[in-house]
Structures are given as C-alpha cells and as structure tokens.
Amino acid sequence: MRNYHRPVPALVILSAVVLACGDPGPPPAVSAPPPTSIDGGLVSGSYAVHGITVQALSGTQREIDGTLALDVQDVRYEVNFELATTAPDLPGDVPVRLVGDGRGFLVGDVLTGTTEEWMSLVPPDGGLEEIALADVNLPEKAGRKLVSTSHASFRDDGSFHIVLQNYPGPGEDYEPSMTVLTGKRVADAPPVASD
C-alpha cells in the first residue's frame, strides 16, 4: 500500500491556530508614560564623566572621559558634550576627541534619546594653542560622524550613568561599539535669561 502525502495549505493551518486561540478581545488601552521623579532643575548642569568604550566585533576597549552639559525641561532633554579617548582603528594610543549633542525624552526616570558626535584627531601637545594663535578657524563639528542611541539614569548617590550604542554615520567607516559612562555633577545649569 502506498502512502501518499498531500501538503496541507498554510492558510488551513493558520486558520486552525487562530480558531484554537479564541478571540483575543479588545486591544489593551494605551496608557500615559510613567510618571517621573526627576526634577529638571535639580539635575540640569555640567557633569564630569568617565568610562569605557568596547568595540562590538573586536572587543577592543578604550577609556573615555570628558564633560557634558545636560538641560532637562519637563519630559524633554538636550545634552552637549566633549569627550577624550583614543582612535579605535589606529595603532597605538592616538588621541581623539568626540564633540556632539543629543536630545530625547524622559521615559519614567530614564533619559532615552539619540546623539550625533564627531570624532577628530587631536593635534600633538600644544597643537590646539598653535592653531588658535595662527587664527585658524577649525569647525567645532568635523571628522568622522557617529550616531548613538542613549539611555541614562540617576542613582541615589547623585551619580549619572549612561549607556550608548554607537554606530557609523551615513557613509562612515566605524565598527559599532558600546560606551558606558558614569559621572557626577560639577556645576549647576546656567540661569535662564529672562526678558
């Protein structure tokens, strides 16, 4: 006796699964974002940060440190920063600086957003002063462009913790990486100008 197998159409199987699961009911209600306990006036300011960047594929680790200026208004925030590290793709410890800015929202007690940063080589010792004395205007945002997603939170001891997922900007050559920074506030936010 021959055993003939006939393929069962995918639609028949899918229909049986849907019927077996029953009616899912109405979709869940959309809720408002969770409330935040962060007071923008208390956390806005300048922060000294330090940490490490790990290249995703090679596992190469680089130290990174610098400052950032955070401005939190209601559920939105903006940040500007300048960080120092070493080049990920050059031999030795070739210094580079990262200058960038970002923006995002408070989701509960977490600052969630995106940043754009520019990685540029740092001239040898005294190089920046020589460039300034020569009256050469270097663009603030020049070099290799990176884009990052960020998640940041505050701890009870007042420290600020940030995790960045870094990717190459359009047309750039950069191995994706993750940066973890921690820091403390070193200055309050400047006063808002009044009219």
Coordinates of N, CA and C in Angstrom, one line a residue:
M1 N 0.8 -1.2 0.0 CA 0.0 0.0 0.0 C 0.9 1.2 0.0
R2 N 0.6 2.1 -0.9 CA 1.4 3.4 -1.0 C 0.8 4.4 0.0
N3 N 1.7 5.2 0.6 CA 1.3 6.2 1.5 C 1.6 7.6 0.8
Y4 N 0.5 8.2 0.4 CA 0.6 9.5 -0.3 C 0.5 10.6 0.7
H5 N 1.4 11.6 0.6 CA 1.3 12.8 1.5 C 0.9 13.9 0.6
R6 N -0.1 14.6 1.1 CA -0.5 15.8 0.4 C -0.2 17.0 1.3
P7 N 0.5 18.0 0.7 CA 0.8 19.2 1.6 C -0.5 19.9 2.0
V8 N -0.5 20.3 3.3 CA -1.6 21.0 3.8 C -1.4 22.5 3.6
P9 N -2.3 23.2 2.9 CA -2.0 24.6 2.7 C -1.8 25.4 4.0
A10 N -0.9 26.3 3.9 CA -0.6 27.1 5.1 C -1.8 27.8 5.6
L11 N -2.7 28.3 4.8 CA -3.8 29.0 5.2 C -4.7 28.2 6.1
V12 N -4.9 26.9 5.8 CA -5.7 26.0 6.6 C -5.1 25.8 8.0
I13 N -3.7 25.7 8.1 CA -3.1 25.6 9.4 C -3.2 26.8 10.2
L14 N -3.0 28.0 9.5 CA -3.1 29.3 10.2 C -4.5 29.5 10.7
S15 N -5.5 29.1 9.9 CA -6.9 29.2 10.4 C -7.2 28.4 11.6
A16 N -6.7 27.2 11.6 CA -6.9 26.3 12.8 C -6.2 26.9 14.0
V17 N -5.1 27.4 13.9 CA -4.4 28.0 15.1 C -5.2 29.2 15.6
V18 N -5.7 30.1 14.7 CA -6.5 31.2 15.1 C -7.7 30.8 15.8
L19 N -8.4 29.8 15.3 CA -9.6 29.3 15.9 C -9.4 28.7 17.3
A20 N -8.3 28.0 17.4 CA -7.9 27.4 18.7 C -7.6 28.4 19.7
C21 N -7.0 29.5 19.3 CA -6.6 30.5 20.3 C -7.8 31.3 20.8
G22 N -8.9 31.4 20.1 CA -10.1 32.1 20.5 C -9.9 33.6 20.2
D23 N -10.9 34.3 20.7 CA -11.0 35.8 20.4 C -10.1 36.5 21.4
P24 N -9.1 37.3 21.0 CA -8.2 37.9 21.9 C -8.8 39.1 22.6
G25 N -10.0 39.5 22.3 CA -10.6 40.6 23.0 C -10.1 41.9 22.4
P26 N -10.6 43.0 23.1 CA -10.2 44.3 22.6 C -8.7 44.6 22.9
P27 N -8.1 45.4 22.1 CA -6.6 45.7 22.3 C -6.5 46.4 23.6
P28 N -5.3 46.3 24.2 CA -5.0 46.9 25.5 C -5.1 48.5 25.4
A29 N -5.5 49.1 26.4 CA -5.6 50.6 26.4 C -4.2 51.2 26.4
V30 N -4.1 52.2 25.6 CA -2.8 52.9 25.6 C -2.7 53.8 26.8
S31 N -1.6 53.7 27.6 CA -1.5 54.4 28.8 C -0.5 55.6 28.6
A32 N -0.6 56.5 29.5 CA 0.3 57.6 29.5 C 1.7 57.2 30.0
P33 N 2.8 57.9 29.6 CA 4.1 57.4 30.0 C 4.1 57.5 31.6
P34 N 5.0 56.6 32.1 CA 5.1 56.5 33.6 C 5.5 57.9 34.1
P35 N 5.0 58.2 35.3 CA 5.5 59.5 35.9 C 7.0 59.5 36.2
T36 N 7.5 60.6 36.3 CA 9.0 60.7 36.6 C 9.2 61.4 37.9
S37 N 10.2 61.0 38.6 CA 10.6 61.7 39.8 C 11.7 62.6 39.6
I38 N 12.1 62.8 38.4 CA 13.3 63.7 38.1 C 12.8 65.1 38.0
D39 N 13.5 66.0 38.7 CA 13.2 67.4 38.7 C 14.3 68.0 37.8
G40 N 13.9 68.5 36.6 CA 14.9 69.0 35.7 C 15.8 70.1 36.2
G41 N 15.3 70.9 37.1 CA 16.1 72.0 37.7 C 17.2 71.5 38.6
L42 N 16.9 70.3 39.2 CA 17.9 69.7 40.1 C 18.9 68.9 39.4
V43 N 18.7 68.4 38.2 CA 19.6 67.5 37.5 C 20.3 68.2 36.4
S44 N 19.8 69.3 35.9 CA 20.4 70.1 34.8 C 21.7 70.6 35.3
G45 N 22.8 70.6 34.4 CA 24.1 71.1 34.8 C 25.2 70.5 34.0
S46 N 26.4 70.7 34.5 CA 27.6 70.1 33.9 C 28.0 68.9 34.7
Y47 N 28.4 67.9 34.0 CA 28.9 66.6 34.6 C 30.2 66.2 34.1
A48 N 31.1 65.8 35.0 CA 32.4 65.2 34.6 C 32.1 63.7 34.5
V49 N 32.4 63.1 33.4 CA 32.1 61.7 33.2 C 33.4 60.9 32.7
H50 N 33.4 59.6 33.0 CA 34.4 58.8 32.6 C 33.9 57.4 32.4
G51 N 34.6 56.6 31.6 CA 34.1 55.2 31.4 C 34.9 54.5 30.4
I52 N 34.2 53.6 29.6 CA 34.9 52.7 28.7 C 34.0 52.5 27.5
T53 N 34.7 52.4 26.3 CA 34.0 52.0 25.1 C 34.6 50.7 24.6
V54 N 33.7 49.8 24.2 CA 34.1 48.5 23.8 C 33.6 48.3 22.3
Q55 N 34.5 48.0 21.4 CA 34.2 47.8 20.0 C 33.5 46.4 19.9
A56 N 32.3 46.4 19.2 CA 31.5 45.2 19.2 C 32.1 44.0 18.6
L57 N 32.8 44.1 17.5 CA 33.4 42.9 16.9 C 34.7 42.5 17.4
S58 N 35.6 43.4 17.7 CA 37.0 43.1 18.1 C 37.1 42.9 19.6
G59 N 36.2 43.6 20.4 CA 36.3 43.5 21.8 C 37.3 44.5 22.4
T60 N 37.9 45.3 21.5 CA 38.9 46.3 21.9 C 38.2 47.3 22.9
Q61 N 38.9 47.6 24.0 CA 38.4 48.5 25.0 C 39.2 49.8 25.0
R62 N 38.5 50.9 25.1 CA 39.2 52.2 25.2 C 38.6 53.1 26.3
E63 N 39.5 53.7 27.1 CA 39.0 54.6 28.1 C 38.5 55.9 27.5
I64 N 37.5 56.5 28.1 CA 36.9 57.7 27.6 C 36.5 58.6 28.8
D65 N 36.7 59.9 28.7 CA 36.3 60.8 29.7 C 36.1 62.2 29.1
G66 N 35.4 63.1 29.9 CA 35.2 64.4 29.5 C 34.1 65.1 30.3
T67 N 33.4 66.0 29.6 CA 32.3 66.7 30.3 C 31.1 66.7 29.4
L68 N 29.9 66.8 30.0 CA 28.7 67.0 29.3 C 27.8 68.1 30.0
A69 N 27.0 68.8 29.2 CA 26.1 69.8 29.8 C 24.7 69.3 29.5
L70 N 23.9 69.0 30.6 CA 22.6 68.5 30.5 C 21.6 69.5 30.8
D71 N 20.5 69.6 30.0 CA 19.4 70.5 30.2 C 18.1 69.7 30.1
V72 N 17.4 69.6 31.3 CA 16.2 68.8 31.3 C 15.0 69.8 31.6
Q73 N 14.1 69.8 30.6 CA 12.9 70.7 30.7 C 11.6 69.8 30.6
D74 N 10.9 69.7 31.6 CA 9.7 68.8 31.7 C 10.1 67.4 31.3
V75 N 9.6 66.8 30.2 CA 9.9 65.5 29.8 C 10.9 65.4 28.6
R76 N 11.5 66.5 28.3 CA 12.5 66.6 27.2 C 13.8 67.0 27.8
Y77 N 14.9 66.5 27.1 CA 16.2 67.0 27.5 C 17.1 67.2 26.3
E78 N 18.1 68.0 26.5 CA 19.2 68.2 25.5 C 20.5 68.1 26.2
V79 N 21.5 67.6 25.4 CA 22.9 67.4 26.0 C 23.9 67.9 25.0
N80 N 25.0 68.5 25.5 CA 26.2 68.8 24.6 C 27.3 68.2 25.4
F81 N 28.3 67.7 24.6 CA 29.4 67.1 25.3 C 30.7 67.2 24.5
E82 N 31.8 67.1 25.2 CA 33.2 66.9 24.7 C 33.9 65.9 25.5
L83 N 34.3 64.8 24.7 CA 35.0 63.7 25.4 C 36.3 63.4 24.7
A84 N 37.2 62.8 25.5 CA 38.5 62.4 25.0 C 38.7 60.9 25.1
T85 N 39.3 60.3 24.1 CA 39.5 58.9 24.0 C 40.7 58.6 23.1
T86 N 40.8 57.4 22.6 CA 41.8 57.1 21.6 C 41.1 56.5 20.3
A87 N 41.8 56.6 19.2 CA 41.3 56.2 17.9 C 41.1 54.6 18.0
P88 N 39.9 54.2 17.5 CA 39.7 52.7 17.6 C 40.4 51.9 16.5
D89 N 40.8 52.6 15.4 CA 41.3 51.9 14.3 C 42.7 52.3 13.9
L90 N 43.5 52.9 14.8 CA 44.9 53.3 14.5 C 45.8 52.6 15.6
P91 N 47.0 52.2 15.1 CA 47.8 51.5 16.1 C 48.3 52.5 17.2
G92 N 48.5 52.0 18.4 CA 49.0 52.9 19.5 C 47.8 53.6 20.1
D93 N 48.1 54.5 21.0 CA 47.1 55.3 21.7 C 47.0 56.7 21.0
V94 N 46.4 56.8 19.8 CA 46.3 58.1 19.1 C 45.1 58.8 19.7
P95 N 45.3 60.0 20.3 CA 44.2 60.7 21.0 C 43.2 61.2 20.0
V96 N 41.9 61.1 20.3 CA 40.8 61.7 19.5 C 39.9 62.4 20.5
R97 N 39.1 63.3 20.0 CA 38.1 64.0 20.8 C 36.8 63.8 20.1
L98 N 35.7 63.6 20.9 CA 34.4 63.5 20.4 C 33.6 64.7 20.9
V99 N 33.0 65.4 19.9 CA 32.2 66.6 20.2 C 30.8 66.3 19.7
G100 N 29.8 66.5 20.5 CA 28.5 66.2 20.0 C 27.4 66.8 20.8
D101 N 26.2 66.4 20.4 CA 25.0 66.9 21.0 C 23.9 65.8 20.9
G102 N 22.9 65.9 21.7 CA 21.8 64.9 21.7 C 20.5 65.5 22.3
R103 N 19.5 64.7 22.1 CA 18.2 65.1 22.6 C 17.3 63.9 22.8
G104 N 16.3 64.0 23.6 CA 15.5 62.9 23.9 C 14.4 63.2 24.9
F105 N 13.8 62.2 25.5 CA 12.7 62.3 26.4 C 13.0 61.5 27.7
L106 N 12.3 61.9 28.7 CA 12.2 61.2 30.0 C 11.2 60.1 29.8
V107 N 11.6 58.9 30.0 CA 10.6 57.7 30.0 C 10.7 57.1 31.4
G108 N 9.8 57.5 32.2 CA 9.9 57.1 33.6 C 11.0 58.0 34.2
D109 N 12.0 57.3 34.8 CA 13.2 58.0 35.3 C 14.4 57.8 34.4
V110 N 14.2 57.4 33.2 CA 15.3 57.2 32.3 C 15.3 58.2 31.1
L111 N 16.5 58.8 30.9 CA 16.6 59.7 29.7 C 16.9 58.8 28.5
T112 N 16.0 58.8 27.6 CA 16.2 58.0 26.4 C 16.2 58.9 25.1
G113 N 17.3 58.7 24.3 CA 17.4 59.6 23.1 C 18.4 59.2 22.2
T114 N 18.9 60.1 21.4 CA 19.9 59.9 20.4 C 20.9 61.0 20.4
T115 N 22.1 60.7 20.0 CA 23.2 61.7 19.9 C 23.8 61.6 18.5
E116 N 24.5 62.7 18.1 CA 25.3 62.8 17.0 C 26.7 63.3 17.5
E117 N 27.7 62.6 17.1 CA 29.1 63.1 17.6 C 30.0 63.0 16.4
W118 N 31.1 63.8 16.5 CA 32.1 63.9 15.5 C 33.4 63.5 16.2
M119 N 34.1 62.5 15.6 CA 35.4 62.1 16.1 C 36.5 62.7 15.3
S120 N 37.4 63.4 16.0 CA 38.5 64.0 15.2 C 39.8 63.8 16.0
L121 N 40.9 63.7 15.2 CA 42.2 63.6 15.8 C 42.6 64.8 16.6
V122 N 43.3 64.6 17.7 CA 43.8 65.7 18.5 C 45.2 66.0 18.1
P123 N 45.5 67.3 17.8 CA 46.9 67.6 17.4 C 47.9 67.3 18.5
P124 N 49.2 67.1 18.2 CA 50.1 66.8 19.3 C 50.1 67.9 20.4
D125 N 50.8 67.7 21.5 CA 50.8 68.7 22.6 C 51.1 70.0 22.1
G126 N 50.3 71.0 22.5 CA 50.5 72.4 22.1 C 49.9 72.7 20.7
G127 N 49.4 71.7 20.0 CA 48.8 71.9 18.7 C 47.6 72.8 18.6
L128 N 46.7 72.6 19.6 CA 45.5 73.4 19.6 C 45.8 74.9 19.9
E129 N 46.8 75.1 20.8 CA 47.2 76.5 21.0 C 47.8 77.1 19.8
E130 N 48.7 76.4 19.1 CA 49.3 76.9 17.9 C 48.3 77.2 16.8
I131 N 47.3 76.4 16.7 CA 46.2 76.6 15.7 C 45.4 77.9 16.1
A132 N 45.2 78.1 17.4 CA 44.4 79.2 17.8 C 45.3 80.5 17.6
L133 N 46.6 80.4 17.9 CA 47.4 81.6 17.7 C 47.6 81.9 16.2
A134 N 47.5 81.0 15.3 CA 47.5 81.2 13.9 C 46.2 81.7 13.3
D135 N 45.2 81.9 14.2 CA 43.9 82.4 13.8 C 43.2 81.5 12.8
V136 N 43.4 80.2 12.9 CA 42.7 79.2 12.0 C 41.4 78.8 12.7
N137 N 40.4 79.0 11.9 CA 39.0 78.6 12.5 C 38.7 77.2 12.1
L138 N 38.9 76.3 13.0 CA 38.5 74.9 12.8 C 37.0 74.7 13.1
P139 N 36.3 74.0 12.3 CA 34.9 73.7 12.7 C 34.8 72.9 13.9
E140 N 33.8 73.2 14.8 CA 33.6 72.5 16.0 C 33.2 71.1 15.7
K141 N 32.4 70.9 14.7 CA 31.9 69.5 14.4 C 32.6 69.1 13.1
A142 N 33.7 68.4 13.2 CA 34.4 68.0 12.0 C 35.0 66.6 12.3
G143 N 35.2 65.8 11.3 CA 35.8 64.5 11.5 C 34.8 63.4 11.1
R144 N 35.0 62.2 11.7 CA 34.1 61.1 11.4 C 32.8 61.2 12.2
K145 N 31.7 61.1 11.6 CA 30.4 61.3 12.2 C 29.9 59.9 12.8
L146 N 29.5 59.9 14.0 CA 28.9 58.7 14.6 C 27.5 59.1 15.1
V147 N 26.6 58.1 15.2 CA 25.3 58.3 15.8 C 25.1 57.3 16.9
S148 N 24.4 57.7 17.9 CA 24.2 56.8 19.0 C 22.8 56.8 19.6
T149 N 22.4 55.7 20.2 CA 21.2 55.7 21.0 C 21.7 55.8 22.4
S150 N 20.9 56.4 23.3 CA 21.4 56.6 24.7 C 20.3 56.3 25.7
H151 N 20.7 55.8 26.8 CA 19.8 55.6 28.0 C 20.6 56.0 29.2
A152 N 20.1 56.9 29.9 CA 20.8 57.4 31.1 C 19.9 57.5 32.3
S153 N 20.5 57.3 33.5 CA 19.7 57.4 34.7 C 20.5 58.0 35.8
F154 N 19.8 58.4 36.9 CA 20.5 58.9 38.1 C 20.4 57.9 39.2
R155 N 21.4 57.8 40.0 CA 21.4 57.0 41.2 C 21.2 57.8 42.4
D156 N 20.8 57.1 43.5 CA 20.5 57.8 44.7 C 21.7 58.6 45.3
D157 N 23.0 58.2 44.9 CA 24.1 58.9 45.4 C 24.4 60.2 44.5
G158 N 23.6 60.5 43.6 CA 23.7 61.6 42.7 C 24.5 61.4 41.5
S159 N 25.1 60.2 41.3 CA 25.8 59.9 40.1 C 24.9 59.7 38.9
F160 N 25.5 59.9 37.7 CA 24.8 59.8 36.5 C 25.4 58.7 35.6
H161 N 24.5 57.8 35.2 CA 25.0 56.6 34.4 C 24.4 56.6 33.0
I162 N 25.3 56.4 32.0 CA 24.9 56.5 30.6 C 25.4 55.3 29.9
V163 N 24.5 54.7 29.0 CA 24.9 53.6 28.1 C 24.6 54.1 26.7
L164 N 25.6 54.1 25.8 CA 25.4 54.5 24.4 C 25.7 53.3 23.5
Q165 N 24.9 53.1 22.5 CA 25.1 52.2 21.4 C 25.6 53.1 20.2
N166 N 26.8 52.9 19.8 CA 27.4 53.8 18.8 C 27.5 53.1 17.4
Y167 N 27.1 53.9 16.4 CA 27.1 53.3 15.0 C 27.7 54.4 14.1
P168 N 28.2 53.9 12.9 CA 28.7 54.9 12.0 C 27.6 55.8 11.4
G169 N 28.0 57.0 11.2 CA 27.0 57.9 10.5 C 27.0 57.5 9.0
P170 N 26.1 58.1 8.3 CA 25.9 57.8 6.8 C 27.3 57.9 6.1
G171 N 27.7 56.9 5.4 CA 28.9 56.9 4.6 C 30.2 56.8 5.4
E172 N 30.1 56.6 6.7 CA 31.3 56.5 7.6 C 31.7 55.0 7.8
D173 N 33.0 54.9 8.1 CA 33.5 53.5 8.3 C 33.9 53.5 9.8
Y174 N 33.1 52.8 10.6 CA 33.3 52.7 12.1 C 32.7 51.4 12.5
E175 N 33.4 50.6 13.3 CA 32.9 49.4 13.9 C 32.0 49.8 15.1
P176 N 30.7 49.3 15.1 CA 29.8 49.6 16.1 C 30.4 49.3 17.5
S177 N 30.0 50.1 18.5 CA 30.6 50.0 19.8 C 29.5 50.3 20.9
M178 N 29.9 50.0 22.1 CA 29.0 50.4 23.3 C 29.9 51.2 24.2
T179 N 29.4 52.3 24.7 CA 30.1 53.1 25.7 C 29.3 53.2 27.0
V180 N 29.9 53.0 28.1 CA 29.3 53.1 29.4 C 30.1 54.2 30.2
L181 N 29.3 55.2 30.6 CA 29.9 56.3 31.3 C 29.2 56.5 32.7
T182 N 30.0 57.0 33.6 CA 29.4 57.4 34.9 C 30.0 58.7 35.3
G183 N 29.3 59.5 36.0 CA 29.9 60.8 36.4 C 29.1 61.5 37.5
K184 N 29.6 62.6 37.9 CA 28.9 63.5 38.9 C 28.8 64.9 38.4
R185 N 27.8 65.5 38.9 CA 27.6 66.9 38.5 C 28.7 67.8 39.1
V186 N 29.2 68.7 38.3 CA 30.3 69.6 38.8 C 29.9 71.0 38.8
A187 N 28.7 71.3 38.1 CA 28.2 72.7 38.1 C 26.7 72.7 37.8
D188 N 26.0 73.7 38.4 CA 24.6 73.8 38.1 C 24.4 74.3 36.7
A189 N 23.2 74.2 36.2 CA 22.9 74.7 34.9 C 23.0 76.3 35.0
P190 N 23.4 76.9 33.9 CA 23.4 78.4 34.0 C 22.0 78.9 34.1
P191 N 21.8 80.1 34.7 CA 20.5 80.6 34.8 C 19.8 80.9 33.5
V192 N 18.5 80.7 33.4 CA 17.8 81.0 32.2 C 17.6 82.5 32.1
A193 N 18.0 83.1 30.9 CA 17.8 84.5 30.7 C 16.4 84.9 30.8
S194 N 16.1 86.0 31.5 CA 14.7 86.5 31.5 C 14.5 87.7 30.7
D195 N 13.3 87.9 30.2 CA 13.1 89.1 29.3 C 12.8 90.4 30.1

